[in-house]
CSV table of C-alpha atoms in Angstrom, one decimal:
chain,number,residue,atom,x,y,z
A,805,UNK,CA,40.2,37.4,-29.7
A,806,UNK,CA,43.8,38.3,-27.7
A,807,UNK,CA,46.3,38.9,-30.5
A,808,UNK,CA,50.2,38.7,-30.2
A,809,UNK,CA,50.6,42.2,-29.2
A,810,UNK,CA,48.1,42.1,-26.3
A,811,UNK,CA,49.8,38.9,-25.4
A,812,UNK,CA,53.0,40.8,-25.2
A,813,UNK,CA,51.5,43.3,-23.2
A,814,UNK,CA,50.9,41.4,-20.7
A,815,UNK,CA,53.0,41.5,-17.6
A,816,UNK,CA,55.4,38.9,-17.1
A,817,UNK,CA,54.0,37.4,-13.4
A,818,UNK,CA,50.9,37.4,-14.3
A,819,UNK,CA,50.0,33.6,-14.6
A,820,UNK,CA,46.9,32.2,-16.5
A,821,UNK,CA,45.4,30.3,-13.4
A,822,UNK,CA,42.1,28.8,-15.5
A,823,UNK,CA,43.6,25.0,-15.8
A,824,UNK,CA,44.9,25.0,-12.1
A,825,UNK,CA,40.8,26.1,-10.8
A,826,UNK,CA,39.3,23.5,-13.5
A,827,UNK,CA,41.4,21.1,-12.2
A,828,UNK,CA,40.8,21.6,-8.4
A,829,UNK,CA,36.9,21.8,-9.5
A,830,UNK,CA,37.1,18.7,-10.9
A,831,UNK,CA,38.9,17.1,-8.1
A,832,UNK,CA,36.6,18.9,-5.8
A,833,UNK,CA,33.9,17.1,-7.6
A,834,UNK,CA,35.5,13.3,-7.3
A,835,UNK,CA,36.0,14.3,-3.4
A,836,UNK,CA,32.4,15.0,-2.8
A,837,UNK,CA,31.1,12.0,-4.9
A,838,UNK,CA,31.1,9.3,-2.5
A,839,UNK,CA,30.1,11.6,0.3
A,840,UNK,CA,26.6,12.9,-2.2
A,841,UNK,CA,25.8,9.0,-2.7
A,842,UNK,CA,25.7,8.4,1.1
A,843,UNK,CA,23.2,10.9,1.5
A,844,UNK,CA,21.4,9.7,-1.1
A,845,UNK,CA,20.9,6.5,0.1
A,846,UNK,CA,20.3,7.7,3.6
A,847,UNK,CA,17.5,10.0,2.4
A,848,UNK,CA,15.9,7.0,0.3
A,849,UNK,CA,16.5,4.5,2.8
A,850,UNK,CA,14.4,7.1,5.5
A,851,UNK,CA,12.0,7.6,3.4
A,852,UNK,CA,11.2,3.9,2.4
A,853,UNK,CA,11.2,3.4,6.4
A,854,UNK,CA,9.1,6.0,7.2
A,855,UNK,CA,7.4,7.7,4.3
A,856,UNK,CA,6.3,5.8,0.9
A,857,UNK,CA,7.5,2.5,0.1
A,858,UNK,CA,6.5,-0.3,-2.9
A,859,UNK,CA,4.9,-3.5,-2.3
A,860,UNK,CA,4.4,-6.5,-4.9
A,861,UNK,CA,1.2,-8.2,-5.4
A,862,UNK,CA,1.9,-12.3,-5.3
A,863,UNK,CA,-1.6,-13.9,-5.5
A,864,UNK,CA,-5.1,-12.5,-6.5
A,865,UNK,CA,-7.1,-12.1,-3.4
A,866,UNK,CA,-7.3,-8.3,-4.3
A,867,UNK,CA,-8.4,-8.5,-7.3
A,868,UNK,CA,-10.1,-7.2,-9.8
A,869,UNK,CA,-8.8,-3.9,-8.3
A,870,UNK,CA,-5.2,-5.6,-7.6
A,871,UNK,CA,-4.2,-8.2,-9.9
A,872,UNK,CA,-1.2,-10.7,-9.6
A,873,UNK,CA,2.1,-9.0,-10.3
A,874,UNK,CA,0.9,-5.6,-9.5
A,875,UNK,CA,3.0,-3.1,-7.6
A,876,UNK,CA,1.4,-0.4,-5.4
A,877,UNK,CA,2.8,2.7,-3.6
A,878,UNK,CA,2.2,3.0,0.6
A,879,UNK,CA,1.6,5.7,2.4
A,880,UNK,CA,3.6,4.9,5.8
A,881,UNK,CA,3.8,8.1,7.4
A,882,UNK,CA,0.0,8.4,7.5
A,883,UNK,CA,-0.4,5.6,10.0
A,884,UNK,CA,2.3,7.5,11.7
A,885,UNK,CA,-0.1,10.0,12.7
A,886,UNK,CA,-3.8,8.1,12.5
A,887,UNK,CA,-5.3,5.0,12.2
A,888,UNK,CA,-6.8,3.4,9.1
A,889,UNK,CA,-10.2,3.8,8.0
A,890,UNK,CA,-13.2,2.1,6.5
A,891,UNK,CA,-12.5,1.4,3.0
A,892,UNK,CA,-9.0,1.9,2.5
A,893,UNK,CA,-6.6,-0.7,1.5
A,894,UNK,CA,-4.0,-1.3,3.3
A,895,UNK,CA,-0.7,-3.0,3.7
A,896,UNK,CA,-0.3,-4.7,7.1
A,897,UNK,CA,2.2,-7.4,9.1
A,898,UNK,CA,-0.1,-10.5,9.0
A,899,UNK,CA,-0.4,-12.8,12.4
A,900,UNK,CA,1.3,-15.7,12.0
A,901,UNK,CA,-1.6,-18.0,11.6
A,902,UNK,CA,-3.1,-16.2,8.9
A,903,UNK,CA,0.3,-17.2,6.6
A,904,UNK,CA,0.8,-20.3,4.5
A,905,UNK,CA,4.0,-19.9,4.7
A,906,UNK,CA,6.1,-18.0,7.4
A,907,UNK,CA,8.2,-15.6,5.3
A,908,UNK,CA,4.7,-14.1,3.7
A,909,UNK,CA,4.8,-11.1,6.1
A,910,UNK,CA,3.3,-8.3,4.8
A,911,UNK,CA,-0.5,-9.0,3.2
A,912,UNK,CA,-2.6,-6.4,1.7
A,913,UNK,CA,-6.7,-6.0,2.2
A,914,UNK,CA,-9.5,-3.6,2.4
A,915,UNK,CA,-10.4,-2.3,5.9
A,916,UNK,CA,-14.6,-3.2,6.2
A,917,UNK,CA,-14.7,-2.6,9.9
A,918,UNK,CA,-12.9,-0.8,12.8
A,919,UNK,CA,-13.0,-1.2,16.6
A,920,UNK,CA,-16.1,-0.5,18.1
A,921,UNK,CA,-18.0,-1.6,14.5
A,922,UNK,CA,-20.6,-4.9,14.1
A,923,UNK,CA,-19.9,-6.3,10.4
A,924,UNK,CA,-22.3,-8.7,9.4
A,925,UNK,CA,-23.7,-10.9,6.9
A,926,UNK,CA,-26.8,-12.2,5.8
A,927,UNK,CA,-26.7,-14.9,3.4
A,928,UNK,CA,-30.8,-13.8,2.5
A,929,UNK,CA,-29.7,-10.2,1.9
A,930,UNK,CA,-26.6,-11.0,0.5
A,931,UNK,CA,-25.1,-7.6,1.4
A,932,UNK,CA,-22.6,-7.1,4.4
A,933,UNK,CA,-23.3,-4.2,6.6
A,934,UNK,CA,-21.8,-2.2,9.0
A,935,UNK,CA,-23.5,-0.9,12.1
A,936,UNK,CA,-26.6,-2.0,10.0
A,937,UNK,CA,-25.8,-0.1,6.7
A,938,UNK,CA,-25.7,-1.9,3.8
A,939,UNK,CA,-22.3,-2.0,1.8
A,940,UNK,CA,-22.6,-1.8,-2.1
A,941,UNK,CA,-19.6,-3.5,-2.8
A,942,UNK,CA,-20.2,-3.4,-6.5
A,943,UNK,CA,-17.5,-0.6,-7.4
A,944,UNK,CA,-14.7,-3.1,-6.1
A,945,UNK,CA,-15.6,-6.8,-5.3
A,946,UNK,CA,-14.5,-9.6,-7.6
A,947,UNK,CA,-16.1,-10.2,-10.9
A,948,UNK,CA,-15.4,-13.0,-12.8
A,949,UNK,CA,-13.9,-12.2,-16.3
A,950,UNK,CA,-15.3,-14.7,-18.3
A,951,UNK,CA,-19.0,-14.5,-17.5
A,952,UNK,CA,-19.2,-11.5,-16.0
A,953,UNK,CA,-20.7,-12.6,-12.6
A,954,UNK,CA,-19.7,-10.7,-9.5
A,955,UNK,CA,-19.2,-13.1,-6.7
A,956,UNK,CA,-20.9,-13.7,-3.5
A,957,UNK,CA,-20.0,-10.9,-0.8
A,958,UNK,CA,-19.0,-13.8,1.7
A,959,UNK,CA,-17.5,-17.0,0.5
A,960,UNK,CA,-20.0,-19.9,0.1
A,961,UNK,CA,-22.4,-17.6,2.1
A,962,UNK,CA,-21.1,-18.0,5.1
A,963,UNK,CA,-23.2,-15.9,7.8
A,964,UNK,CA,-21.6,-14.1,10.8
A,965,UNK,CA,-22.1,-10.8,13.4
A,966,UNK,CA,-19.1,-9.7,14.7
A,967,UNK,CA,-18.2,-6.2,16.5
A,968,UNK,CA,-14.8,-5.2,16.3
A,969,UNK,CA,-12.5,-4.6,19.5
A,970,UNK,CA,-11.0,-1.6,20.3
A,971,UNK,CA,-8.0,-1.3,18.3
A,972,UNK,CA,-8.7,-4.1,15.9
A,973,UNK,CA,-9.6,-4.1,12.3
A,974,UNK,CA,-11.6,-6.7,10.0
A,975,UNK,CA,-10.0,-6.5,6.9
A,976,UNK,CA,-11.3,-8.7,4.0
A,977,UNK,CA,-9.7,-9.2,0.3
A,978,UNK,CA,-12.2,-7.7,-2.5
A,979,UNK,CA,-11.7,-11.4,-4.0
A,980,UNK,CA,-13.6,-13.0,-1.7
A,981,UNK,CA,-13.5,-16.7,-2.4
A,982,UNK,CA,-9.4,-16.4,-2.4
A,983,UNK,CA,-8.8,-14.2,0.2
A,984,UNK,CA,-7.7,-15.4,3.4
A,985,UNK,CA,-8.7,-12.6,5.6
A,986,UNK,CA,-10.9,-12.0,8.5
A,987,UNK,CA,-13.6,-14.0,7.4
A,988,UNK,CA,-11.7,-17.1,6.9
A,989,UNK,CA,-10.3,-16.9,10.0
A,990,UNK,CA,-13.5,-16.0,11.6
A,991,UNK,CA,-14.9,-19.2,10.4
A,992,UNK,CA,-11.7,-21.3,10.6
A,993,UNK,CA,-11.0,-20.7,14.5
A,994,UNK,CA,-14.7,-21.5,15.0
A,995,UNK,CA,-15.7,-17.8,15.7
A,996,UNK,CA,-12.6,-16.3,17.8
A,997,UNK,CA,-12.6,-12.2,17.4
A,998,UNK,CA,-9.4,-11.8,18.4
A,999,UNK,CA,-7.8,-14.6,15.6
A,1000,UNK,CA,-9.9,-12.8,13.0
A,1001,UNK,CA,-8.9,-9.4,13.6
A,1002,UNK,CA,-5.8,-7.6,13.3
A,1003,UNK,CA,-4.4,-5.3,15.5
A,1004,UNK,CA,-4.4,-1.3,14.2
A,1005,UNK,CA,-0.3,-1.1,14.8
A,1006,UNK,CA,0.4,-3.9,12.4
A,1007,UNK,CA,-1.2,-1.7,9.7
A,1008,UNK,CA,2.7,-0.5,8.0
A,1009,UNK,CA,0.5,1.9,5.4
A,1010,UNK,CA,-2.0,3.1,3.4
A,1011,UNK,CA,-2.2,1.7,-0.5
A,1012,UNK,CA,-2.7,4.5,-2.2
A,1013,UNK,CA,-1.8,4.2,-5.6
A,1014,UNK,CA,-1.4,1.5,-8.1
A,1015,UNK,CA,1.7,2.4,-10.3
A,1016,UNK,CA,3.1,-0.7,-12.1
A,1017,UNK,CA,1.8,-1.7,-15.0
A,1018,UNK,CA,2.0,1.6,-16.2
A,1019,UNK,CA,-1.3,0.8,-18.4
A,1020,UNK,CA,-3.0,0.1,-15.2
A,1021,UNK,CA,-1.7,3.0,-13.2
A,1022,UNK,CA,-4.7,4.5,-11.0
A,1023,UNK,CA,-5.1,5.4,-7.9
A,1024,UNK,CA,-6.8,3.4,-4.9
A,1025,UNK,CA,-9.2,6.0,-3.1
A,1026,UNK,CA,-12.2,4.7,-0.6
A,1027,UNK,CA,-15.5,4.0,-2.4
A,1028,UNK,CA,-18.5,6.2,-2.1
A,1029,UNK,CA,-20.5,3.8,-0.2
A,1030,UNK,CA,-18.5,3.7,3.0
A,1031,UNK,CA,-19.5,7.4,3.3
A,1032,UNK,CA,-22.5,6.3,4.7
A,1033,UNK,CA,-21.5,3.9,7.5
A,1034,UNK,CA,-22.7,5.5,10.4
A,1035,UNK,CA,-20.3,5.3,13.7
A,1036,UNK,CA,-21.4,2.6,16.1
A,1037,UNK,CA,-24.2,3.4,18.7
């Protein structure tokens, strides 16, 4: 504590500068604001564009893994640098003929097959393989609620062989019977390759974990079984 004689003491010119440096701190501070909140936006607008970005889930052709309403966090920057893989989901730019409705551009799917790969299925076997292993799609493909029945691999058993060009991927919804995907428009351009697969640079990124609703949070790895695909011969 400074008491009066101390304050006496002092020497006339010497001035107590403390309110004139809180002040130019402070307007300092209101300077660099707006300049701070540019760069923030820059650096989350580069990284939406090029690093991790949400995505909304509107229907249910993903489920029970992805249900309606669900939000999911993409890995973008890993496509960046490789291709997808077997068993990942991914967010990709849909060909125009695969939308209902023109403004539905980005559409999300599990990758079965990539180029060079035969995906079948046998409606005897009921099993879909790649380059002849058989998947066991048990860990993600739709079952239904109520009775507990997982469905049908393909949708009304529809049979089909089909190897994957180069750069292509056949990409199917774990809901099967409400997925339009590569099988549906496999079957619906009367067995055209090309319409039923997409190409590997409209893939924008890798799903990778599932973050809204919080009670549902968990993340979206590559099941077990497509370890054993081998590569095609």
């Amino acid at each position: 504590m400074i008491d009066d004689e101390a304050k006496a003491a002092r020497p006339a010119d010497e001035t107590d500068t403390t309110d004139d440096e809180g002040k130019k701190k402070k307007g300092s501070f209101w300077k660099e604001l707006p300049i701070l909140l540019v760069i923030a936006v820059v650096v989350a607008l580069v990284v939406r564009s090029f690093v991790v970005q949400s995505f909304w889930i509107p229907s249910g052709s993903m489920e029970n893994t992805l249900q309606l309403d669900d939000y999911v966090l993409a890995n973008k920057l890993e496509y960046t640098f490789g291709e997808p893989e077997r068993g990942e989901v991914v967010v990709f730019q849909a060909p125009m003929e695969w939308r209902s409705d023109p403004a539905e551009e980005d559409f999300i799917k599990r990758v079965i097959a990539v180029g060079g790969d035969t995906v079948s299925y046998s409606a005897e076997d009921r099993v879909i393989t790649v380059n002849g292993y058989p998947l066991d799609e048990t860990e993600y493909l739709y079952t239904d609620p109520y009775t507990g029945v997982q469905q049908s691999p393909s949708k009304d058993d529809e049979e089909f062989t089909v190897t994957v060009p180069e750069g292509r991927l056949w990409v199917m919804g774990d809901h099967r019977w409400a997925s339009g995907d590569s099988r549906e428009r496999y079957v619906r351009s009367g067995g055209d390759v090309m319409a039923a697969t997409i190409p590997v640079e409209n893939a924008i990124g890798r799903a990778f974990v599932l973050i809204w609703p919080l009670d549902r949070w968990d993340w979206l790895g590559i099941p077990d079984t497509f370890d054993g695909v081998p590569d095609p011969a």
